[in-house]
mmCIF file of C-alpha atoms and ligand atoms in Angstrom:
data_model
loop_
_atom_site.group_PDB
_atom_site.id
_atom_site.type_symbol
_atom_site.label_atom_id
_atom_site.label_comp_id
_atom_site.label_asym_id
_atom_site.label_seq_id
_atom_site.Cartn_x
_atom_site.Cartn_y
_atom_site.Cartn_z
ATOM 1 C CA MET H 948 0.000 0.000 0.000
ATOM 2 C CA ASP H 949 2.791 2.374 0.920
ATOM 3 C CA TYR H 950 4.439 1.580 -2.364
ATOM 4 C CA LEU H 951 1.327 2.440 -4.160
ATOM 5 C CA VAL H 952 1.103 5.858 -2.481
ATOM 6 C CA VAL H 953 4.734 6.588 -3.198
ATOM 7 C CA ALA H 954 4.275 5.604 -6.835
ATOM 8 C CA LEU H 955 1.234 7.824 -7.148
ATOM 9 C CA VAL H 956 3.080 10.774 -5.623
ATOM 10 C CA ILE H 957 6.006 10.265 -8.003
ATOM 11 C CA LEU H 958 3.632 10.025 -10.901
ATOM 12 C CA ALA H 959 1.885 13.239 -9.861
ATOM 13 C CA VAL H 960 5.195 15.053 -9.510
ATOM 14 C CA LEU H 961 6.325 13.905 -12.997
ATOM 15 C CA LEU H 962 2.989 14.967 -14.461
ATOM 16 C CA VAL H 963 3.283 18.481 -12.976
ATOM 17 C CA ALA H 964 6.856 18.766 -14.197
ATOM 18 C CA ALA H 965 5.906 17.659 -17.700
ATOM 19 C CA LEU H 966 3.038 20.211 -17.845
ATOM 20 C CA GLY H 967 5.379 22.962 -16.682
ATOM 21 C CA LEU H 968 7.834 22.211 -19.504
ATOM 22 C CA VAL H 969 5.136 22.287 -22.114
ATOM 23 C CA THR H 970 3.872 25.667 -20.901
ATOM 24 C CA LEU H 971 7.368 27.092 -20.878
ATOM 25 C CA ARG H 972 7.986 25.958 -24.488
ATOM 26 C CA ARG H 973 4.746 27.505 -25.803
ATOM 27 C CA ARG H 974 5.389 31.096 -24.443
ATOM 28 C CA PRO H 975 6.661 33.218 -27.363
ATOM 29 C CA ALA H 976 10.001 34.901 -26.991
ATOM 30 C CA PRO H 977 9.800 38.703 -26.665
ATOM 31 C CA PRO H 978 10.686 40.338 -30.051
ATOM 32 C CA PRO H 979 14.148 41.845 -30.229
ATOM 33 C CA PRO H 980 14.184 45.675 -30.260
ATOM 34 C CA PRO H 981 14.363 47.030 -33.827
ATOM 35 C CA PRO H 982 17.718 48.372 -34.883
ATOM 36 C CA ALA H 983 18.115 52.103 -34.556
ATOM 37 C CA ALA H 984 18.343 52.571 -38.346
ATOM 38 C CA GLU H 985 14.922 51.009 -38.905
ATOM 39 C CA ARG H 986 13.354 53.404 -36.435
ATOM 40 C CA VAL H 987 14.828 56.418 -38.251
ATOM 41 C CA GLU H 988 13.493 55.122 -41.531
ATOM 42 C CA VAL H 989 10.000 55.031 -40.205
ATOM 43 C CA THR H 990 10.090 58.570 -38.912
ATOM 44 C CA VAL H 991 11.284 59.800 -42.326
ATOM 45 C CA VAL H 992 8.586 57.979 -44.225
ATOM 46 C CA GLU H 993 5.694 58.978 -42.011
ATOM 47 C CA PRO H 994 5.874 62.780 -42.603
ATOM 48 C CA GLU H 995 6.106 62.086 -46.306
ATOM 49 C CA VAL H 996 2.749 60.459 -46.277
ATOM 50 C CA THR H 997 1.075 63.110 -44.145
ATOM 51 C CA VAL H 998 2.759 66.179 -45.734
ATOM 52 C CA THR H 999 1.961 65.284 -49.353
ATOM 53 C CA PRO H 1000 -1.106 67.432 -50.192
ATOM 54 C CA PRO H 1001 -3.853 65.429 -51.819
ATOM 55 C CA GLU H 1002 -4.180 67.860 -54.744
ATOM 56 C CA THR H 1003 -0.587 67.196 -55.802
ATOM 57 C CA VAL H 1004 -1.482 63.619 -56.338
ATOM 58 C CA VAL H 1005 -4.594 64.243 -58.399
ATOM 59 C CA GLU H 1006 -3.273 67.187 -60.364
ATOM 60 C CA ALA H 1007 -2.161 66.718 -63.979
ATOM 61 C CA PRO H 1008 1.543 67.337 -64.611
ATOM 62 C CA PRO H 1009 2.189 71.054 -65.238
ATOM 63 C CA GLU H 1010 2.103 72.071 -68.862
ATOM 64 C CA VAL H 1011 5.433 73.267 -70.302
ATOM 65 C CA VAL H 1012 4.763 76.739 -71.725
ATOM 66 C CA GLU H 1013 7.402 77.713 -74.239
ATOM 67 C CA ALA H 1014 8.414 81.386 -74.446
ATOM 68 C CA PRO H 1015 6.939 82.976 -77.562
ATOM 69 C CA PRO H 1016 9.521 83.748 -80.244
ATOM 70 C CA PRO H 1017 10.648 87.381 -80.067
ATOM 71 C CA VAL H 1018 8.618 89.667 -82.287
ATOM 72 C CA LEU H 1019 10.967 90.912 -84.961
ATOM 73 C CA GLU H 1020 10.835 94.570 -85.782
ATOM 74 C CA ARG H 1021 10.760 95.830 -89.319
ATOM 75 C CA PRO H 1022 13.270 98.680 -89.521
ATOM 76 C CA GLU H 1023 12.357 101.724 -91.520
ATOM 77 C CA PRO H 1024 13.742 101.880 -95.070
ATOM 78 C CA THR H 1025 16.837 104.049 -95.220
ATOM 79 C CA ALA H 1026 15.840 106.066 -98.265
ATOM 80 C CA GLY H 1027 14.492 109.465 -97.266
ATOM 81 C CA ARG H 1028 15.535 109.214 -93.616
ATOM 82 C CA LEU H 1029 17.608 112.388 -93.767
ATOM 83 C CA VAL H 1030 14.633 114.291 -95.141
ATOM 84 C CA ARG H 1031 12.377 112.880 -92.415
ATOM 85 C CA LEU H 1032 14.902 113.852 -89.746
ATOM 86 C CA ARG H 1033 15.695 117.328 -91.091
ATOM 87 C CA ALA H 1034 13.817 119.005 -88.262
ATOM 88 C CA ARG H 1035 16.394 117.512 -85.864
ATOM 89 C CA LEU H 1036 18.945 119.880 -87.352
ATOM 90 C CA ALA H 1037 16.950 122.912 -86.228
ATOM 91 C CA ARG H 1038 19.635 124.133 -83.842
ATOM 92 C CA SER H 1039 22.298 124.153 -86.538
ATOM 93 C CA GLN H 1040 19.792 125.610 -88.937
ATOM 94 C CA ASN H 1041 19.499 128.675 -86.710
ATOM 95 C CA LEU H 1042 23.193 129.462 -87.070
ATOM 96 C CA PHE H 1043 23.265 129.012 -90.818
ATOM 97 C CA SER H 1044 20.129 131.039 -91.440
ATOM 98 C CA LYS H 1045 21.569 133.733 -89.178
ATOM 99 C CA GLY H 1046 24.490 133.917 -91.591
ATOM 100 C CA LEU H 1047 22.130 134.332 -94.507
ATOM 101 C CA LEU H 1048 20.068 136.949 -92.727
ATOM 102 C CA GLY H 1049 23.296 138.823 -91.983
ATOM 103 C CA LEU H 1050 23.844 139.167 -95.698
ATOM 104 C CA LEU H 1051 20.309 140.274 -96.404
ATOM 105 C CA SER H 1052 20.155 142.843 -93.629
ATOM 106 C CA HIS H 1053 22.864 144.970 -95.229
ATOM 107 C CA ASP H 1054 22.127 147.427 -97.992
ATOM 108 C CA ARG H 1055 25.501 146.724 -99.512
ATOM 109 C CA LEU H 1056 27.419 143.460 -99.347
ATOM 110 C CA ASP H 1057 30.363 145.099 -97.628
ATOM 111 C CA ASP H 1058 33.145 143.649 -95.468
ATOM 112 C CA GLU H 1059 30.994 143.850 -92.377
ATOM 113 C CA ALA H 1060 28.243 141.797 -94.009
ATOM 114 C CA TRP H 1061 30.679 139.096 -95.070
ATOM 115 C CA GLU H 1062 32.289 139.051 -91.626
ATOM 116 C CA GLU H 1063 28.918 138.241 -90.131
ATOM 117 C CA VAL H 1064 28.597 135.293 -92.491
ATOM 118 C CA GLU H 1065 32.097 134.149 -91.594
ATOM 119 C CA ASP H 1066 31.342 134.328 -87.877
ATOM 120 C CA SER H 1067 28.190 132.260 -88.299
ATOM 121 C CA LEU H 1068 29.964 129.528 -90.248
ATOM 122 C CA ILE H 1069 32.916 129.396 -87.846
ATOM 123 C CA GLY H 1070 30.437 129.322 -84.958
ATOM 124 C CA ALA H 1071 28.798 126.310 -86.601
ATOM 125 C CA ASP H 1072 32.169 124.468 -86.567
ATOM 126 C CA VAL H 1073 32.712 124.601 -90.304
ATOM 127 C CA GLY H 1074 36.340 125.419 -89.500
ATOM 128 C CA VAL H 1075 38.305 128.603 -90.161
ATOM 129 C CA GLU H 1076 40.012 127.506 -93.338
ATOM 130 C CA ALA H 1077 36.910 126.072 -94.987
ATOM 131 C CA THR H 1078 34.866 129.128 -93.955
ATOM 132 C CA ARG H 1079 37.349 131.532 -95.509
ATOM 133 C CA GLU H 1080 37.288 129.574 -98.751
ATOM 134 C CA ILE H 1081 33.504 129.356 -98.851
ATOM 135 C CA VAL H 1082 33.054 133.068 -98.138
ATOM 136 C CA ALA H 1083 35.712 134.117 -100.651
ATOM 137 C CA ARG H 1084 33.982 132.132 -103.412
ATOM 138 C CA LEU H 1085 30.571 133.427 -102.402
ATOM 139 C CA ARG H 1086 31.792 137.015 -102.431
ATOM 140 C CA GLU H 1087 33.286 136.590 -105.845
ATOM 141 C CA ARG H 1088 30.190 134.971 -107.320
ATOM 142 C CA THR H 1089 27.738 137.488 -105.884
ATOM 143 C CA ARG H 1090 29.919 140.286 -107.235
ATOM 144 C CA ILE H 1091 30.023 138.785 -110.707
ATOM 145 C CA LEU H 1092 26.372 137.768 -110.762
ATOM 146 C CA GLY H 1093 25.097 140.857 -108.981
ATOM 147 C CA THR H 1094 23.078 138.522 -106.749
ATOM 148 C CA ARG H 1095 20.939 140.150 -104.114
ATOM 149 C CA SER H 1096 17.674 138.342 -103.530
ATOM 150 C CA GLN H 1097 17.290 135.990 -100.594
ATOM 151 C CA ALA H 1098 16.545 133.011 -102.829
ATOM 152 C CA GLU H 1099 19.615 133.661 -104.957
ATOM 153 C CA LEU H 1100 21.932 134.092 -101.985
ATOM 154 C CA ARG H 1101 20.572 130.973 -100.390
ATOM 155 C CA GLY H 1102 21.123 129.094 -103.629
ATOM 156 C CA LEU H 1103 24.736 130.229 -103.901
ATOM 157 C CA LEU H 1104 25.547 129.465 -100.281
ATOM 158 C CA ALA H 1105 23.976 126.020 -100.690
ATOM 159 C CA GLU H 1106 26.129 125.336 -103.741
ATOM 160 C CA GLU H 1107 29.293 126.360 -101.895
ATOM 161 C CA LEU H 1108 28.475 124.252 -98.838
ATOM 162 C CA VAL H 1109 27.685 121.215 -100.986
ATOM 163 C CA ALA H 1110 30.947 121.731 -102.887
ATOM 164 C CA ALA H 1111 32.811 121.864 -99.555
ATOM 165 C CA LEU H 1112 31.274 118.466 -98.719
ATOM 166 C CA ASP H 1113 32.555 116.992 -101.971
ATOM 167 C CA PRO H 1114 29.478 115.252 -103.372
ATOM 168 C CA THR H 1115 31.678 113.044 -105.585
ATOM 169 C CA MET H 1116 32.912 110.991 -102.598
ATOM 170 C CA ASP H 1117 31.730 107.394 -102.407
ATOM 171 C CA ARG H 1118 29.475 107.128 -99.367
ATOM 172 C CA SER H 1119 28.127 103.630 -99.894
ATOM 173 C CA LEU H 1120 28.665 101.072 -97.142
ATOM 174 C CA ARG H 1121 30.779 98.171 -98.308
ATOM 175 C CA ALA H 1122 28.480 95.600 -96.781
ATOM 176 C CA ASP H 1123 28.073 93.102 -99.625
ATOM 177 C CA PRO H 1124 29.877 89.738 -99.547
ATOM 178 C CA VAL H 1125 33.218 89.633 -101.301
ATOM 179 C CA GLY H 1126 34.391 86.448 -103.038
ATOM 180 C CA GLY H 1127 31.738 84.324 -101.304
ATOM 181 C CA ARG H 1128 32.751 85.624 -97.883
ATOM 182 C CA PRO H 1129 30.797 88.065 -95.727
ATOM 183 C CA ALA H 1130 31.775 91.710 -95.783
ATOM 184 C CA VAL H 1131 33.474 92.649 -92.510
ATOM 185 C CA LEU H 1132 32.758 96.051 -90.960
ATOM 186 C CA LEU H 1133 34.775 97.210 -87.961
ATOM 187 C CA VAL H 1134 33.197 99.977 -85.904
ATOM 188 C CA VAL H 1135 35.716 102.024 -83.896
ATOM 189 C CA GLY H 1136 35.552 105.126 -81.731
ATOM 190 C CA VAL H 1137 35.959 106.325 -78.158
ATOM 191 C CA ASN H 1138 33.559 105.282 -75.401
ATOM 192 C CA GLY H 1139 30.496 107.445 -75.240
ATOM 193 C CA SER H 1140 30.645 108.476 -78.899
ATOM 194 C CA GLY H 1141 27.634 106.264 -79.576
ATOM 195 C CA LYS H 1142 29.616 103.362 -81.039
ATOM 196 C CA THR H 1143 27.549 100.461 -79.743
ATOM 197 C CA THR H 1144 24.258 102.240 -80.430
ATOM 198 C CA THR H 1145 25.488 102.972 -83.951
ATOM 199 C CA CYS H 1146 26.409 99.304 -84.459
ATOM 200 C CA GLY H 1147 22.852 98.382 -83.530
ATOM 201 C CA LYS H 1148 21.412 101.030 -85.821
ATOM 202 C CA ILE H 1149 23.661 99.950 -88.710
ATOM 203 C CA ALA H 1150 22.535 96.345 -88.207
ATOM 204 C CA ARG H 1151 18.967 97.610 -88.642
ATOM 205 C CA VAL H 1152 19.923 99.608 -91.737
ATOM 206 C CA LEU H 1153 21.514 96.503 -93.256
ATOM 207 C CA VAL H 1154 18.575 94.269 -92.362
ATOM 208 C CA ALA H 1155 16.171 96.862 -93.769
ATOM 209 C CA ASP H 1156 18.156 96.764 -96.990
ATOM 210 C CA GLY H 1157 17.924 92.968 -97.153
ATOM 211 C CA HIS H 1158 21.275 91.862 -95.693
ATOM 212 C CA SER H 1159 21.769 88.994 -93.252
ATOM 213 C CA VAL H 1160 24.002 90.069 -90.372
ATOM 214 C CA VAL H 1161 26.158 88.624 -87.573
ATOM 215 C CA LEU H 1162 27.241 91.035 -84.841
ATOM 216 C CA GLY H 1163 30.499 90.671 -82.926
ATOM 217 C CA ALA H 1164 30.524 92.127 -79.402
ATOM 218 C CA ALA H 1165 34.251 92.786 -79.156
ATOM 219 C CA ASP H 1166 33.862 95.691 -76.695
ATOM 220 C CA THR H 1167 34.600 93.275 -73.875
ATOM 221 C CA PHE H 1168 35.767 95.940 -71.409
ATOM 222 C CA ARG H 1169 32.474 97.744 -70.995
ATOM 223 C CA ALA H 1170 30.269 95.296 -69.131
ATOM 224 C CA ALA H 1171 26.997 96.484 -70.640
ATOM 225 C CA ALA H 1172 28.154 96.741 -74.250
ATOM 226 C CA ALA H 1173 27.575 93.084 -75.182
ATOM 227 C CA ASP H 1174 24.102 93.040 -73.594
ATOM 228 C CA GLN H 1175 23.276 96.301 -75.322
ATOM 229 C CA LEU H 1176 24.330 94.857 -78.673
ATOM 230 C CA ALA H 1177 22.455 91.606 -78.038
ATOM 231 C CA THR H 1178 19.247 93.579 -77.468
ATOM 232 C CA TRP H 1179 19.689 95.455 -80.740
ATOM 233 C CA ALA H 1180 20.376 92.201 -82.581
ATOM 234 C CA GLU H 1181 17.394 90.394 -81.076
ATOM 235 C CA ARG H 1182 15.043 93.056 -82.333
ATOM 236 C CA VAL H 1183 15.969 92.369 -85.953
ATOM 237 C CA GLY H 1184 16.756 88.651 -85.624
ATOM 238 C CA ALA H 1185 20.534 88.954 -86.065
ATOM 239 C CA GLU H 1186 22.963 86.624 -84.294
ATOM 240 C CA VAL H 1187 25.501 87.969 -81.776
ATOM 241 C CA VAL H 1188 28.878 86.441 -81.007
ATOM 242 C CA ARG H 1189 30.177 87.465 -77.601
ATOM 243 C CA GLY H 1190 32.779 86.355 -75.092
ATOM 244 C CA PRO H 1191 33.016 86.563 -71.319
ATOM 245 C CA GLU H 1192 33.580 89.993 -69.799
ATOM 246 C CA GLY H 1193 37.233 90.968 -70.165
ATOM 247 C CA ALA H 1194 37.828 88.403 -72.926
ATOM 248 C CA ASP H 1195 40.380 89.189 -75.611
ATOM 249 C CA PRO H 1196 38.524 91.492 -78.043
ATOM 250 C CA ALA H 1197 40.550 90.122 -80.962
ATOM 251 C CA ALA H 1198 39.419 86.573 -80.145
ATOM 252 C CA VAL H 1199 35.763 87.616 -80.054
ATOM 253 C CA ALA H 1200 36.127 89.515 -83.335
ATOM 254 C CA TYR H 1201 37.827 86.488 -84.905
ATOM 255 C CA ASP H 1202 35.044 84.161 -83.717
ATOM 256 C CA ALA H 1203 32.376 86.546 -85.003
ATOM 257 C CA VAL H 1204 33.847 86.541 -88.498
ATOM 258 C CA ARG H 1205 34.276 82.762 -88.400
ATOM 259 C CA ARG H 1206 30.624 82.386 -87.390
ATOM 260 C CA GLY H 1207 29.585 84.752 -90.176
ATOM 261 C CA ILE H 1208 31.474 82.632 -92.712
ATOM 262 C CA GLU H 1209 29.939 79.395 -91.335
ATOM 263 C CA ALA H 1210 26.446 80.838 -91.376
ATOM 264 C CA GLY H 1211 26.953 82.305 -94.852
ATOM 265 C CA VAL H 1212 25.677 85.780 -93.920
ATOM 266 C CA ASP H 1213 26.228 88.889 -96.011
ATOM 267 C CA THR H 1214 27.818 91.086 -93.355
ATOM 268 C CA VAL H 1215 29.695 90.769 -90.063
ATOM 269 C CA LEU H 1216 29.594 93.928 -87.987
ATOM 270 C CA VAL H 1217 32.155 94.136 -85.178
ATOM 271 C CA ASP H 1218 31.795 96.558 -82.251
ATOM 272 C CA THR H 1219 35.250 97.247 -80.789
ATOM 273 C CA ALA H 1220 36.499 98.509 -77.435
ATOM 274 C CA GLY H 1221 36.921 102.262 -77.161
ATOM 275 C CA ARG H 1222 38.706 103.238 -73.996
ATOM 276 C CA LEU H 1223 40.537 106.535 -74.072
ATOM 277 C CA GLN H 1224 42.135 107.066 -77.415
ATOM 278 C CA ASN H 1225 45.417 108.310 -75.986
ATOM 279 C CA LYS H 1226 46.124 104.988 -74.308
ATOM 280 C CA VAL H 1227 48.730 103.237 -76.351
ATOM 281 C CA GLY H 1228 47.294 99.920 -75.142
ATOM 282 C CA LEU H 1229 43.933 100.522 -76.742
ATOM 283 C CA MET H 1230 45.434 101.479 -80.049
ATOM 284 C CA ASP H 1231 47.666 98.405 -80.030
ATOM 285 C CA GLU H 1232 44.616 96.359 -79.227
ATOM 286 C CA LEU H 1233 42.649 97.827 -82.104
ATOM 287 C CA GLY H 1234 45.499 97.086 -84.480
ATOM 288 C CA LYS H 1235 45.514 93.517 -83.159
ATOM 289 C CA VAL H 1236 41.747 93.137 -83.671
ATOM 290 C CA LYS H 1237 42.180 94.163 -87.281
ATOM 291 C CA ARG H 1238 45.151 91.871 -87.882
ATOM 292 C CA VAL H 1239 43.457 88.876 -86.307
ATOM 293 C CA VAL H 1240 40.187 89.435 -88.175
ATOM 294 C CA GLU H 1241 42.148 89.722 -91.414
ATOM 295 C CA LYS H 1242 43.305 86.132 -91.011
ATOM 296 C CA HIS H 1243 39.865 85.330 -92.459
ATOM 297 C CA GLY H 1244 40.153 87.900 -95.238
ATOM 298 C CA PRO H 1245 40.252 91.681 -95.649
ATOM 299 C CA VAL H 1246 38.174 94.068 -93.564
ATOM 300 C CA THR H 1247 35.875 95.712 -96.104
ATOM 301 C CA GLU H 1248 35.026 98.826 -94.108
ATOM 302 C CA THR H 1249 36.273 100.516 -90.949
ATOM 303 C CA LEU H 1250 33.825 103.071 -89.653
ATOM 304 C CA LEU H 1251 34.927 105.709 -87.168
ATOM 305 C CA VAL H 1252 32.134 106.924 -84.885
ATOM 306 C CA LEU H 1253 32.534 110.566 -83.844
ATOM 307 C CA ASP H 1254 30.338 112.555 -81.493
ATOM 308 C CA ALA H 1255 29.397 115.796 -83.282
ATOM 309 C CA THR H 1256 28.983 117.606 -79.954
ATOM 310 C CA THR H 1257 32.691 117.224 -79.172
ATOM 311 C CA GLY H 1258 33.536 119.558 -82.077
ATOM 312 C CA GLN H 1259 37.225 120.101 -82.722
ATOM 313 C CA ASN H 1260 38.203 117.679 -79.905
ATOM 314 C CA GLY H 1261 36.543 114.948 -81.895
ATOM 315 C CA LEU H 1262 38.919 115.703 -84.719
ATOM 316 C CA GLU H 1263 41.904 115.111 -82.459
ATOM 317 C CA GLN H 1264 40.461 111.730 -81.453
ATOM 318 C CA ALA H 1265 39.836 110.902 -85.061
ATOM 319 C CA ARG H 1266 43.482 111.365 -85.982
ATOM 320 C CA VAL H 1267 44.622 108.814 -83.432
ATOM 321 C CA PHE H 1268 42.264 106.238 -84.897
ATOM 322 C CA THR H 1269 43.164 106.960 -88.500
ATOM 323 C CA ASP H 1270 46.819 106.428 -87.589
ATOM 324 C CA VAL H 1271 46.139 102.892 -86.359
ATOM 325 C CA VAL H 1272 43.431 101.567 -88.645
ATOM 326 C CA ASN H 1273 42.560 102.441 -92.185
ATOM 327 C CA VAL H 1274 39.308 104.329 -91.558
ATOM 328 C CA THR H 1275 37.133 104.230 -94.670
ATOM 329 C CA GLY H 1276 34.081 106.108 -93.438
ATOM 330 C CA VAL H 1277 32.886 108.367 -90.632
ATOM 331 C CA VAL H 1278 29.635 108.147 -88.709
ATOM 332 C CA LEU H 1279 28.863 111.478 -87.093
ATOM 333 C CA THR H 1280 26.500 110.950 -84.167
ATOM 334 C CA LYS H 1281 24.370 113.326 -82.060
ATOM 335 C CA LEU H 1282 23.934 115.944 -84.778
ATOM 336 C CA ASP H 1283 20.496 116.453 -83.243
ATOM 337 C CA GLY H 1284 22.167 117.698 -80.070
ATOM 338 C CA THR H 1285 24.343 120.447 -81.494
ATOM 339 C CA ALA H 1286 24.082 123.790 -83.219
ATOM 340 C CA LYS H 1287 27.368 122.963 -84.919
ATOM 341 C CA GLY H 1288 26.328 120.865 -87.875
ATOM 342 C CA GLY H 1289 29.179 122.443 -89.818
ATOM 343 C CA ILE H 1290 31.454 119.881 -88.154
ATOM 344 C CA VAL H 1291 30.583 117.547 -91.033
ATOM 345 C CA ILE H 1292 32.498 119.836 -93.378
ATOM 346 C CA ALA H 1293 35.442 120.149 -90.976
ATOM 347 C CA VAL H 1294 35.671 116.380 -90.401
ATOM 348 C CA GLN H 1295 35.699 115.535 -94.068
ATOM 349 C CA ARG H 1296 38.125 118.248 -94.915
ATOM 350 C CA LYS H 1297 40.593 117.403 -92.138
ATOM 351 C CA LEU H 1298 40.442 113.643 -92.507
ATOM 352 C CA GLY H 1299 39.779 113.340 -96.209
ATOM 353 C CA ILE H 1300 37.372 110.525 -95.334
ATOM 354 C CA PRO H 1301 33.695 110.628 -96.353
ATOM 355 C CA VAL H 1302 30.964 111.002 -93.746
ATOM 356 C CA LYS H 1303 28.788 108.035 -94.631
ATOM 357 C CA LEU H 1304 26.126 108.097 -91.936
ATOM 358 C CA VAL H 1305 24.766 110.624 -89.467
ATOM 359 C CA GLY H 1306 23.063 109.993 -86.122
ATOM 360 C CA LEU H 1307 20.121 112.263 -85.475
ATOM 361 C CA GLY H 1308 18.592 110.870 -82.301
ATOM 362 C CA GLU H 1309 18.393 108.002 -79.852
ATOM 363 C CA GLY H 1310 15.598 106.165 -81.653
ATOM 364 C CA PRO H 1311 16.431 102.873 -83.395
ATOM 365 C CA ASP H 1312 15.991 104.311 -86.880
ATOM 366 C CA ASP H 1313 17.546 107.724 -86.195
ATOM 367 C CA LEU H 1314 20.583 106.995 -88.337
ATOM 368 C CA ALA H 1315 20.576 108.273 -91.903
ATOM 369 C CA PRO H 1316 22.788 107.753 -94.921
ATOM 370 C CA PHE H 1317 24.559 111.054 -95.456
ATOM 371 C CA ASP H 1318 23.695 113.048 -98.544
ATOM 372 C CA PRO H 1319 25.422 116.454 -98.967
ATOM 373 C CA GLU H 1320 22.579 118.134 -100.843
ATOM 374 C CA GLN H 1321 19.815 117.002 -98.508
ATOM 375 C CA PHE H 1322 21.968 117.877 -95.534
ATOM 376 C CA VAL H 1323 22.750 121.406 -96.708
ATOM 377 C CA ASP H 1324 19.109 121.879 -97.608
ATOM 378 C CA ALA H 1325 18.191 120.945 -94.031
ATOM 379 C CA LEU H 1326 20.864 123.255 -92.594
ATOM 380 C CA LEU H 1327 19.661 126.273 -94.507
ATOM 381 C CA GLY H 1328 15.990 125.676 -93.759
ATOM 382 C CA ALA H 1329 13.161 126.099 -96.188
ATOM 383 C CA PRO H 1330 13.990 128.203 -99.256
ATOM 384 C CA ALA H 1331 12.254 131.576 -99.434
HETATM 385 P P1 GDP S 111 29.642 103.864 -76.785
HETATM 386 O O1 GDP S 111 30.258 103.920 -75.424
HETATM 387 O O2 GDP S 111 30.443 104.649 -77.778
HETATM 388 O O3 GDP S 111 29.361 102.474 -77.265
HETATM 389 O O4 GDP S 111 28.274 104.694 -76.668
HETATM 390 P P2 GDP S 111 26.755 104.199 -76.643
HETATM 391 O O5 GDP S 111 26.409 103.516 -77.927
HETATM 392 O O6 GDP S 111 26.509 103.448 -75.401
HETATM 393 O O7 GDP S 111 26.001 105.612 -76.654
HETATM 394 C C1 GDP S 111 26.194 106.588 -75.660
HETATM 395 C C2 GDP S 111 24.933 107.448 -75.582
HETATM 396 O O8 GDP S 111 24.801 108.240 -76.767
HETATM 397 C C3 GDP S 111 23.643 106.656 -75.480
HETATM 398 O O9 GDP S 111 22.820 107.279 -74.522
HETATM 399 C C4 GDP S 111 23.029 106.766 -76.862
HETATM 400 O O10 GDP S 111 21.630 106.679 -76.845
HETATM 401 C C5 GDP S 111 23.476 108.170 -77.252
HETATM 402 N N1 GDP S 111 23.464 108.355 -78.712
HETATM 403 C C6 GDP S 111 24.067 107.616 -79.660
HETATM 404 N N2 GDP S 111 23.847 108.144 -80.886
HETATM 405 C C7 GDP S 111 23.075 109.258 -80.709
HETATM 406 C C8 GDP S 111 22.512 110.244 -81.607
HETATM 407 O O11 GDP S 111 22.680 110.234 -82.822
HETATM 408 N N3 GDP S 111 21.771 111.258 -81.018
HETATM 409 C C9 GDP S 111 21.581 111.322 -79.678
HETATM 410 N N4 GDP S 111 20.872 112.337 -79.213
HETATM 411 N N5 GDP S 111 22.097 110.427 -78.822
HETATM 412 C C10 GDP S 111 22.827 109.392 -79.324
#
């Protein structure tokens, strides 16, 4: 009996132990803590979900709106511009008509009368030498012809002024291709003379006359010059070749001509740097620009831009330029801003180079081909 009890107790103990083991095995192990990196990932993802606005999801992708092509301007034809702009010469006109009135106000055409004419012409920057010659011829002709009426005197003075401007000079721009290569026009002059503006206006003149044009922004020292030129070019659909600020002007000029040849355009127009003319460096640089450009072929025209308001000083500047480059034509700017339109006569006479274009305002088409007869007609005002 005792054995039986002992056996039962042992059996019960084994049973309890076995049950305990089973229970222990079935309890799941606590999950290991997630690695730190996983936790970070979750915090990054969560805000993404909540921050994304619902409309971004449903919205159609934004439409790509292309900028409209620039509206090209149609420059005014060049013929008749000088006539249209004649009123801009009103200030000079006053001086010249004062000279004429001086003659008419005297009963006799005596020395005093002729001195008044001389003073008016010298005051209008015609230059002392040219004035003396003009007045001497006028005196002689009026004496021989017995001229006295206002219309006759005006006619004679006009003839003498036109003769002083030498109407036989060739004033055409050499802007047509030569031997299958574009014409190359260099535009030179001191800063402030209106060089870059004139380049832009010439580009318009050429486009108006049916030429295709590439512009070279070789004034790399004046920060705004290239932008200024690019704006002018954009308006007429011309291409601009430019370099970084401070780039070698000769390199830019060379590239511009190369581009013009590649593109097969009619004319390459190069704006050059124009720091003070008395700096040897600038003049050397200008000579270099010309030499480098001429590796492609000859420069067909070198235009010197002169500010008419600088009068005789402008002539000094001009000499420095003509010493370095072979200037073939003069552009006289700002004639609208001076009473000294006679400077045209002085410039031509001193330099022996034709004035080819005149600037008569800041507007894009305020540049006119120069014509001696129309110009003198504008200077003297309406005939009586
Ligand atoms: P640059 O330094 O020689 O290139 O000179 P810009 O081309 O920048 O011109 C200097 C200033 O002269 C500008 O304000 C132009 O608008 C002005 N200008 C140029 N040509 C004429 C002109 O024929 N008449 C007038 N009134 N102003 C002009």
